[in-house]
PDB file of C-alpha atoms in Angstrom:
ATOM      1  CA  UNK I   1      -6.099 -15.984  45.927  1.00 37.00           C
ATOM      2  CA  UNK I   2      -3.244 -16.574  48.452  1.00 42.00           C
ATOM      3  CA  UNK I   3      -2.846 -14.658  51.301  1.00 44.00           C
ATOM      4  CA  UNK I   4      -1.126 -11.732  51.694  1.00 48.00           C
ATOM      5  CA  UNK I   5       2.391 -12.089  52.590  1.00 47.00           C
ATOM      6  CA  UNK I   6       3.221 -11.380  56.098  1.00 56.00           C
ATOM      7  CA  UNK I   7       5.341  -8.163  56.706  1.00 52.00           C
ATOM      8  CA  UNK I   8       8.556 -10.323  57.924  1.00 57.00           C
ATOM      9  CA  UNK I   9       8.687 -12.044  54.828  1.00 78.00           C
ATOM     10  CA  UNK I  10       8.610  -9.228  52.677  1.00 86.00           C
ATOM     11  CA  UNK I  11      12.803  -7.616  51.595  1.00 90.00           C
ATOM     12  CA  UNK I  12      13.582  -4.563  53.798  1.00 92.00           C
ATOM     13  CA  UNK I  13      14.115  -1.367  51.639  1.00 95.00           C
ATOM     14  CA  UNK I  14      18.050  -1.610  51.619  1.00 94.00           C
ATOM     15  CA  UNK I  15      18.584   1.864  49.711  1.00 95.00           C
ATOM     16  CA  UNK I  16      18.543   5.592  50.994  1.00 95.00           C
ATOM     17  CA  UNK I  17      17.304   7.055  47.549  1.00 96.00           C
ATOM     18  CA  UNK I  18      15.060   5.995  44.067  1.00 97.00           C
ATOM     19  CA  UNK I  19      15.706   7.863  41.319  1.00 98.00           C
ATOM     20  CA  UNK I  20      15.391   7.459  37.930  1.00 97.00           C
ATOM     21  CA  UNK I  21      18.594   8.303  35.463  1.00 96.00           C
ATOM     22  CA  UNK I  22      19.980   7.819  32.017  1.00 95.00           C
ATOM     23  CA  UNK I  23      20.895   3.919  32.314  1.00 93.00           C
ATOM     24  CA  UNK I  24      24.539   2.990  32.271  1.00 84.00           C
ATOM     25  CA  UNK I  25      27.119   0.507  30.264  1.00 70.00           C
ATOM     26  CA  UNK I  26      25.518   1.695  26.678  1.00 65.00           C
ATOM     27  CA  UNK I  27      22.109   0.035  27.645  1.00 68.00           C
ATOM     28  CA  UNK I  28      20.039   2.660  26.457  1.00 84.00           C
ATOM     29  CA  UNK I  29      16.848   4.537  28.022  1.00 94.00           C
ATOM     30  CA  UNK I  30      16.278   5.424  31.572  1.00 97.00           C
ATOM     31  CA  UNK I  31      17.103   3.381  34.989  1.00 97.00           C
ATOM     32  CA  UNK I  32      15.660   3.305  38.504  1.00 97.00           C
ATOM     33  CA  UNK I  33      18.847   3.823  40.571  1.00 97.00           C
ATOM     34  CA  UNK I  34      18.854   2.798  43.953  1.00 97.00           C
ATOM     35  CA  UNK I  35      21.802   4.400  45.521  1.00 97.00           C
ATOM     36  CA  UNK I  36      22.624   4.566  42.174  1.00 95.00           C
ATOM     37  CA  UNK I  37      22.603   1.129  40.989  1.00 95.00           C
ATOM     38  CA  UNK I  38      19.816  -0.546  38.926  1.00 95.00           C
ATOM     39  CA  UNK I  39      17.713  -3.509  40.663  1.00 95.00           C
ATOM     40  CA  UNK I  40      17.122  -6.295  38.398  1.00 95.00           C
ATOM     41  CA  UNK I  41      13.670  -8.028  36.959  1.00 95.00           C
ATOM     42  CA  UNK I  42      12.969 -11.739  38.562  1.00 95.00           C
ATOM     43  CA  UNK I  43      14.275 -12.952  35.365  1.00 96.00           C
ATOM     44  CA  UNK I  44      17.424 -10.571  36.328  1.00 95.00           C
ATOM     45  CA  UNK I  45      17.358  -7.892  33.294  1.00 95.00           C
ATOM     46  CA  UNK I  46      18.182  -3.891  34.522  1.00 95.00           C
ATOM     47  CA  UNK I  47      15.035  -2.125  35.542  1.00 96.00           C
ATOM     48  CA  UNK I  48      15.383  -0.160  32.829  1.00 96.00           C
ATOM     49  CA  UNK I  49      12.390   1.708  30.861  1.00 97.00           C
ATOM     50  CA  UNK I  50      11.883   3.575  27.225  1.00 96.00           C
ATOM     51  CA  UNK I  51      11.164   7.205  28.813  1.00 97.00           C
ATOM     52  CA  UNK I  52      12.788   8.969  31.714  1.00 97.00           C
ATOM     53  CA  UNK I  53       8.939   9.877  32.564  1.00 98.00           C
ATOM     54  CA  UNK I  54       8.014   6.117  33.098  1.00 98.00           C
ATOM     55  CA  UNK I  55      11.700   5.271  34.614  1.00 98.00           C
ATOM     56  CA  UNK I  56      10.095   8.390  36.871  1.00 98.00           C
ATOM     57  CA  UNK I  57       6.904   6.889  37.739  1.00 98.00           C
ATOM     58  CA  UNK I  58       8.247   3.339  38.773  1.00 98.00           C
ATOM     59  CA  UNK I  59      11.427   4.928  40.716  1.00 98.00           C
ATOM     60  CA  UNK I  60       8.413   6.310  42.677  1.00 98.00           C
ATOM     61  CA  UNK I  61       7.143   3.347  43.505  1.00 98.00           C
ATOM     62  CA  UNK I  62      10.593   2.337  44.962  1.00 98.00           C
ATOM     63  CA  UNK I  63      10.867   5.645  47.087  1.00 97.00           C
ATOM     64  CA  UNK I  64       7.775   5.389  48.840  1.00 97.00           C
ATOM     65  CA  UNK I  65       8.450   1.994  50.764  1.00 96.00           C
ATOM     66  CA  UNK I  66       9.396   2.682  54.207  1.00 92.00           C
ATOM     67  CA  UNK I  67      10.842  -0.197  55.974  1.00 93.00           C
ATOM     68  CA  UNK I  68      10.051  -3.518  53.955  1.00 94.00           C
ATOM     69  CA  UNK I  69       9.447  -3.521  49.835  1.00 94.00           C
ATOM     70  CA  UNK I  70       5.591  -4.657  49.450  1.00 95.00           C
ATOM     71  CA  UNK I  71       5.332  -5.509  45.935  1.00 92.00           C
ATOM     72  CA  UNK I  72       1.691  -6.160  46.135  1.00 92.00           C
ATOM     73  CA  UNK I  73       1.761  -1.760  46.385  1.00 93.00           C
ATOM     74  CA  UNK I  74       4.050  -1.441  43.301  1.00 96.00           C
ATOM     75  CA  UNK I  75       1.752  -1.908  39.839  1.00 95.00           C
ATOM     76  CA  UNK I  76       3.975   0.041  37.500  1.00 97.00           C
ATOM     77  CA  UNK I  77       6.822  -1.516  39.031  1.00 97.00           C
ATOM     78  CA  UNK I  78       4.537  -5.076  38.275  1.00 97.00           C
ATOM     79  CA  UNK I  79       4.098  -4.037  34.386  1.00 97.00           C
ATOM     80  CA  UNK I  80       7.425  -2.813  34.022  1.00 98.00           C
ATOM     81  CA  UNK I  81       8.746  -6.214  35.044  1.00 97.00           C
ATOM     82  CA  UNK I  82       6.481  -7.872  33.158  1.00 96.00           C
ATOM     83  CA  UNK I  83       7.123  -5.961  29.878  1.00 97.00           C
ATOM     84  CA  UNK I  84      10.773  -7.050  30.301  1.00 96.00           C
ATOM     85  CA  UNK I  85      10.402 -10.047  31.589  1.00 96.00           C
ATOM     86  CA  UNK I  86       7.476 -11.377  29.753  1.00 94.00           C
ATOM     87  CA  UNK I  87       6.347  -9.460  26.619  1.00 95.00           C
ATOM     88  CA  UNK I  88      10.082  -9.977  24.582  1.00 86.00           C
ATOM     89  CA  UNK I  89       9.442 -13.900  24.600  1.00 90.00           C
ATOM     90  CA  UNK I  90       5.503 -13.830  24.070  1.00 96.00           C
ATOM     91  CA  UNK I  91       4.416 -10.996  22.220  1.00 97.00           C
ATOM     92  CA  UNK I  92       2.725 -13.380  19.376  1.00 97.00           C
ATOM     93  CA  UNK I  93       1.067 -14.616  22.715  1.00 97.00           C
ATOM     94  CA  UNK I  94      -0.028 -11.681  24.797  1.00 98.00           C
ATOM     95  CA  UNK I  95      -1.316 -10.070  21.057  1.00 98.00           C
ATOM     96  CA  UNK I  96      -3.563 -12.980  20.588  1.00 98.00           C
ATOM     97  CA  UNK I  97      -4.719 -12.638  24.234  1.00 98.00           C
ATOM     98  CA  UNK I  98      -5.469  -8.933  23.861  1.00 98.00           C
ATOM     99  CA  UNK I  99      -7.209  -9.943  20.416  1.00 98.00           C
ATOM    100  CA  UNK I 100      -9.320 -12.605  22.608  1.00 98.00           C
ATOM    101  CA  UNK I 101     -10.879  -9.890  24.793  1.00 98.00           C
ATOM    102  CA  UNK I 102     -12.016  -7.937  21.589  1.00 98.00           C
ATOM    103  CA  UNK I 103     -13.494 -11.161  20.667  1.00 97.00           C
ATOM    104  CA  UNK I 104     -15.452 -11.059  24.331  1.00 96.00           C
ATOM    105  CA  UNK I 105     -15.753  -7.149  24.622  1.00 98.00           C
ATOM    106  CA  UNK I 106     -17.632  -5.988  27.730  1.00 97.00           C
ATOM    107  CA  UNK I 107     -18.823  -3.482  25.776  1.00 98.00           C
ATOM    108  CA  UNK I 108     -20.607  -5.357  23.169  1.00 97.00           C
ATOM    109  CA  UNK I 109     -23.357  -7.219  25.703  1.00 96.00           C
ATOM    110  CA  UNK I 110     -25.916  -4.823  26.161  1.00 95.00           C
ATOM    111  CA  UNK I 111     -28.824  -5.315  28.767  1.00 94.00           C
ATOM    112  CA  UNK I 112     -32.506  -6.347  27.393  1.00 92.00           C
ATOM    113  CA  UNK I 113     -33.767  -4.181  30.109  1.00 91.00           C
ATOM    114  CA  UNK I 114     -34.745  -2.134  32.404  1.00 93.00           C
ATOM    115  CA  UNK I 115     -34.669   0.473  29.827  1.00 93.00           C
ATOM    116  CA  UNK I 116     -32.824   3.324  31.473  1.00 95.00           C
ATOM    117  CA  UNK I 117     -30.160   1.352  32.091  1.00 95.00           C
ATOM    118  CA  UNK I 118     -30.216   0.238  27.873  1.00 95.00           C
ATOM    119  CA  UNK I 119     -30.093   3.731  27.067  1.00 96.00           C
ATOM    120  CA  UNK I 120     -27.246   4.443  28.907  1.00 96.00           C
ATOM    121  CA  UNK I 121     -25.072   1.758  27.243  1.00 97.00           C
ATOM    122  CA  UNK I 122     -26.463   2.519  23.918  1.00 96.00           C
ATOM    123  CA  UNK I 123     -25.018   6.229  24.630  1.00 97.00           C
ATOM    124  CA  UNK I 124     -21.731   5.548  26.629  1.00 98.00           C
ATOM    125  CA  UNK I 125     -21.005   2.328  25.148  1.00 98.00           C
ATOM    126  CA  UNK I 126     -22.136   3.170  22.029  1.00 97.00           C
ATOM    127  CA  UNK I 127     -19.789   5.654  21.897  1.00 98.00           C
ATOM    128  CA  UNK I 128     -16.339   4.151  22.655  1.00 98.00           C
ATOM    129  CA  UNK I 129     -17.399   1.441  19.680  1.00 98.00           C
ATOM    130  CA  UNK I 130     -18.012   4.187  17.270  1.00 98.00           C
ATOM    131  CA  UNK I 131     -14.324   6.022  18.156  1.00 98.00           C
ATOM    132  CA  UNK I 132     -13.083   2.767  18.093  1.00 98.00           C
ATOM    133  CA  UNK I 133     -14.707   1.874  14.532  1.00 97.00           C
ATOM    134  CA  UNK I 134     -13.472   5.810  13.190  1.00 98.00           C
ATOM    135  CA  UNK I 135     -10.120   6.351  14.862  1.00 97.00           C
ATOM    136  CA  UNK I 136      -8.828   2.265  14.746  1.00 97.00           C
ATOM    137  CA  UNK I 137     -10.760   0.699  11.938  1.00 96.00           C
ATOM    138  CA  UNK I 138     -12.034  -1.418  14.897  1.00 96.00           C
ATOM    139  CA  UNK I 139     -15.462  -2.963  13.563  1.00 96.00           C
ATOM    140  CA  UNK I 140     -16.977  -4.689  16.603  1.00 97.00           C
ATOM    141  CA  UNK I 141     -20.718  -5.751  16.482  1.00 96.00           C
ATOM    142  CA  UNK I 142     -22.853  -4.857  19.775  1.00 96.00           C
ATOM    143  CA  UNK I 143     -25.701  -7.722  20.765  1.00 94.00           C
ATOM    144  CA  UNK I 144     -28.183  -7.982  23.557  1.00 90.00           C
ATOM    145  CA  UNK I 145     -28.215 -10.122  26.373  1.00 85.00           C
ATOM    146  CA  UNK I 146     -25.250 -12.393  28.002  1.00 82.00           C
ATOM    147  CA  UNK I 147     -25.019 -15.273  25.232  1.00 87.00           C
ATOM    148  CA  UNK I 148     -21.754 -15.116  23.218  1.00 89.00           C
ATOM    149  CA  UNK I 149     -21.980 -13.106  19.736  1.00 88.00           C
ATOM    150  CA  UNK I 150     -19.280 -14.502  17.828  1.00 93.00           C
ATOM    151  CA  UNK I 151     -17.035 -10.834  16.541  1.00 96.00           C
ATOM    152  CA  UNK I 152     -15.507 -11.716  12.978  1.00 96.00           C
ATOM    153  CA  UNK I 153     -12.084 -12.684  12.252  1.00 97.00           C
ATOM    154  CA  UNK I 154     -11.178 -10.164  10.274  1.00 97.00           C
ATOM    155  CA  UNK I 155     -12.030  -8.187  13.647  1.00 97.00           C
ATOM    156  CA  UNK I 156     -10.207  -9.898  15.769  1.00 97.00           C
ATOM    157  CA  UNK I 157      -7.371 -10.584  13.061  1.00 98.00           C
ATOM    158  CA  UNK I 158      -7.305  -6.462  13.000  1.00 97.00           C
ATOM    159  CA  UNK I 159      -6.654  -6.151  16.925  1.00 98.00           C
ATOM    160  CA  UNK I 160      -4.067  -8.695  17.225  1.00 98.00           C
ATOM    161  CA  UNK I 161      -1.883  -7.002  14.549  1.00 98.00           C
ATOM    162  CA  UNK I 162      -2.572  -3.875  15.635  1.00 98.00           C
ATOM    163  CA  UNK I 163      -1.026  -5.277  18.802  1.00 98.00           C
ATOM    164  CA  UNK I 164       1.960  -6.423  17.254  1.00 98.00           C
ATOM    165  CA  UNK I 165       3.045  -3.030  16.227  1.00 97.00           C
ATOM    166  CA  UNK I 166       3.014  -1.825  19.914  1.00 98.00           C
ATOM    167  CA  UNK I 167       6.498  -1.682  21.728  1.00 97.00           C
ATOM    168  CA  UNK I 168       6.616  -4.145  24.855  1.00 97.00           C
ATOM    169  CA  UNK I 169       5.872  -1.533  28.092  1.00 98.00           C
ATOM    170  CA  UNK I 170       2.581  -0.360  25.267  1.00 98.00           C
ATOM    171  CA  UNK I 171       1.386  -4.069  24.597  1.00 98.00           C
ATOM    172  CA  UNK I 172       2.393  -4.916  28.407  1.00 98.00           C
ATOM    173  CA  UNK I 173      -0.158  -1.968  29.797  1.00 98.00           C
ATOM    174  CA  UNK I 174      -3.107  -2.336  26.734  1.00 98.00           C
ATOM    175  CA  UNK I 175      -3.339  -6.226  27.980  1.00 98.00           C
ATOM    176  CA  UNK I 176      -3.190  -5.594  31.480  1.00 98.00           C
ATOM    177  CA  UNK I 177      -5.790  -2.778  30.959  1.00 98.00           C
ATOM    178  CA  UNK I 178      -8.437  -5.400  28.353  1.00 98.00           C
ATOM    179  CA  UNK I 179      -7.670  -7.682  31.911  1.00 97.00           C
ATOM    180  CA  UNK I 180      -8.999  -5.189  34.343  1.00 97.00           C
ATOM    181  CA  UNK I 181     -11.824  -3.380  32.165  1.00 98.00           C
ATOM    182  CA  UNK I 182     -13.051  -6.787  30.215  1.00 98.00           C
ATOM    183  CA  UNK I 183     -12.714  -4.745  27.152  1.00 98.00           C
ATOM    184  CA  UNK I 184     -10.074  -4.199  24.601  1.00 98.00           C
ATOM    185  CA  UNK I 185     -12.007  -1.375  23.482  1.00 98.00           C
ATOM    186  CA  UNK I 186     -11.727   0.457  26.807  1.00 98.00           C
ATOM    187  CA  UNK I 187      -7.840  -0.533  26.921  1.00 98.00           C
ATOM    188  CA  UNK I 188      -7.118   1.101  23.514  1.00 98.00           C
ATOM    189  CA  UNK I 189      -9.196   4.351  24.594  1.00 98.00           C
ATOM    190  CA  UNK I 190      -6.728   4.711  27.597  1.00 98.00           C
ATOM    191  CA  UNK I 191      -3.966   4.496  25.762  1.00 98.00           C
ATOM    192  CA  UNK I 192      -4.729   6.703  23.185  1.00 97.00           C
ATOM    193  CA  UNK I 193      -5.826   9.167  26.136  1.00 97.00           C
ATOM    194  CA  UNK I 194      -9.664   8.856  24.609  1.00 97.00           C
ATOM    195  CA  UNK I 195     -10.487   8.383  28.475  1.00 98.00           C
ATOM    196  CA  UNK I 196      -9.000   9.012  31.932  1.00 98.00           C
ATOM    197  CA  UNK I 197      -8.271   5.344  33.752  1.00 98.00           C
ATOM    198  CA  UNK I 198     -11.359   6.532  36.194  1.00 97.00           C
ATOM    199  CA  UNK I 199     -13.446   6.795  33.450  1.00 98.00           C
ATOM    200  CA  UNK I 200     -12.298   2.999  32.031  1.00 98.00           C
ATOM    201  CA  UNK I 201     -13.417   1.581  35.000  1.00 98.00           C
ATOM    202  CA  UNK I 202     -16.481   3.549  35.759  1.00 97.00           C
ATOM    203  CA  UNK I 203     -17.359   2.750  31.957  1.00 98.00           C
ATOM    204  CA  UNK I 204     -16.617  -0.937  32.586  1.00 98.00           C
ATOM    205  CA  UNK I 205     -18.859  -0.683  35.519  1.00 97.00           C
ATOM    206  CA  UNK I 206     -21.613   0.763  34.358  1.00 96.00           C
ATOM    207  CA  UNK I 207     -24.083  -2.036  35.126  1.00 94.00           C
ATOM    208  CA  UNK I 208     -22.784  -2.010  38.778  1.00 94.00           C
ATOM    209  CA  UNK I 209     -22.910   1.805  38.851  1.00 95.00           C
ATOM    210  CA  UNK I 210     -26.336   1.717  37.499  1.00 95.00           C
ATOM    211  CA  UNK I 211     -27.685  -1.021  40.106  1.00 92.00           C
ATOM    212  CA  UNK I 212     -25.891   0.916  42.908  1.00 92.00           C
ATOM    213  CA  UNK I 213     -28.034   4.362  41.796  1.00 90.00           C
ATOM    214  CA  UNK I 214     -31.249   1.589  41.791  1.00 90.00           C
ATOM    215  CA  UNK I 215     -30.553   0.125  44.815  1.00 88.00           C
ATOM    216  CA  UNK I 216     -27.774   1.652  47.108  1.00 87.00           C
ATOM    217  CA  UNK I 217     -24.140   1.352  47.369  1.00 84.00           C
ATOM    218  CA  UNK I 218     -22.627  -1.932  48.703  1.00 85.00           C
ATOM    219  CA  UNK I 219     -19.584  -1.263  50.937  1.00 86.00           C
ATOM    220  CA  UNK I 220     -17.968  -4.400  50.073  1.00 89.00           C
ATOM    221  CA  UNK I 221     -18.300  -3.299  46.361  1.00 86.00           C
ATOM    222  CA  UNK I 222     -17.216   0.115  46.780  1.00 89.00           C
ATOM    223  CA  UNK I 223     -14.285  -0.902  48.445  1.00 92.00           C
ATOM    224  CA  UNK I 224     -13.407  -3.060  45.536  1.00 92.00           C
ATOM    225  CA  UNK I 225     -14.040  -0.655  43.131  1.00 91.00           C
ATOM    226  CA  UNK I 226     -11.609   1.759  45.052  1.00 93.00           C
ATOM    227  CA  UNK I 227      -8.961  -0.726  44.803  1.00 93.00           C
ATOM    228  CA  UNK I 228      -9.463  -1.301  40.896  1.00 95.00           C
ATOM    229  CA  UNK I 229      -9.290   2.831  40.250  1.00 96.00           C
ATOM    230  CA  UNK I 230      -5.886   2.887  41.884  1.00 94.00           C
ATOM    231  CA  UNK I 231      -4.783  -0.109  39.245  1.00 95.00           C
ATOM    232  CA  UNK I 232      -6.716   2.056  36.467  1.00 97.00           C
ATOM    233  CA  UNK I 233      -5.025   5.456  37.560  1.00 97.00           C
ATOM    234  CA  UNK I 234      -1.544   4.074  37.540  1.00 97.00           C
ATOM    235  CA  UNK I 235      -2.539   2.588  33.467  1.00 98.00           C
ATOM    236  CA  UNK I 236      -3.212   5.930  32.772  1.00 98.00           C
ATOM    237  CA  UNK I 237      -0.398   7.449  33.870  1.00 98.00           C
ATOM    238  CA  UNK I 238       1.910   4.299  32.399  1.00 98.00           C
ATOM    239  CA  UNK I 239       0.485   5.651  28.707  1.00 98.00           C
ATOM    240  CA  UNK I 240       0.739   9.207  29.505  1.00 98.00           C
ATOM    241  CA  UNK I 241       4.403   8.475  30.303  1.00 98.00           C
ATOM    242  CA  UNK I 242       5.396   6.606  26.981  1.00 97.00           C
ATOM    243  CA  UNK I 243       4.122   9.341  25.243  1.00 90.00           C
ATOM    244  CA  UNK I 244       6.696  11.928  26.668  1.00 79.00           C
TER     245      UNK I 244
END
């Protein structure tokens, strides 16, 4: 991973207010105005979003820099430009990609042991497969141990189109979220507001949550899981906002 960039190199915030608005010249949905005017994607298309509650929650993002813009502090502002940027030109792409973590689902590789720990993915895991199976028509086959169980295609061929019927700042956040969690599963839940993001990532972590009750908390590793619950918070508050 490359370093983080050094402060000097970073744009200075060059606007007095963020705000989000209706957007201007007949584009449709909601802006982030900066002084009024819309910044621009890196491919140069209006920041512009599908709710005035998600225009909301990026503009945020924009208000809180102080002197310099740090990007690396911005994750809706991230998605948002990836959505526009990157999901119009590749959605057959980024559909098969969230079908390929299905395929690969965290939550289909249960332990062999120690038992306690089996238990609790048979119940938590267990779960979230079983809403998945009854609310999505999502049939995905748990196995033990780390080897690869092949899912079927019919599966797989069942995610990806349900991926194809979700607009671009949906598909953007459920394949970021199948990224972060290792689970498709987990990414659908969120969306559909089956789960909190907290509870994605704790649930995605459960074998490192488990170990950590065994054998005590690693700072490193709770530092790192910190970091990941901010990136899971702001997912669930991306869906909550496309469902105003």
């Amino acid at each position: 991973m490359a370093d983080k960039p050094d402060l000097q190199q970073r744009p200075r915030r060059f606007y007095k207010a963020a705000e989000a608005g209706p957007a201007k010249d007949g584009e449709g949905g909601f802006a982030v105005l900066l002084d009024g005017r819309t910044p621009k994607s890196p491919a140069k298309s209006p920041l512009v979003l599908p709710t005035l509650a998600l225009a909301q929650l990026v503009a945020a993002e924009w208000d809180a820099q102080v002197e310099v813009i740090d990007s690396t502090v911005m994750p809706a502002t991230r998605l948002a430009f990836t959505a526009i940027d990157r999901i119009r030109e590749t959605r057959a792409e980024v559909a098969r990609e969230v079908a390929a973590y299905a395929g690969s689902d965290l939550l289909c590789y249960w332990a062999e042991h120690p038992t306690p720990l089996v238990e609790r993915q048979k119940r938590d895991w267990g779960a979230m497969l079983d809403w998945a199976k009854a609310e999505l028509d999502l049939h995905l086959k748990p196995a033990a141990g780390v080897i690869h169980a092949p899912q079927s295609p019919a599966a797989l061929a069942s995610v990806e189109a349900l991926a194809l019927t979700m607009d671009d700042y949906t598909l953007a956040g459920v394949a970021y979220a199948a990224g972060l969690f290792g689970s498709t599963v987990l990414a659908l839940a969120l969306r559909a507001g089956k789960v909190t993001g907290r509870k994605a990532l704790d649930l995605s972590r459960l074998e490192e949550i488990f170990q950590a009750e065994t054998w005590g908390q690693d700072a490193e590793a709770v530092a790192r899981a910190e970091a990941l619950a901010v990136e899971a918070q702001v997912l669930e508050r991306w869906f909550a906002a496309l469902r105003r």
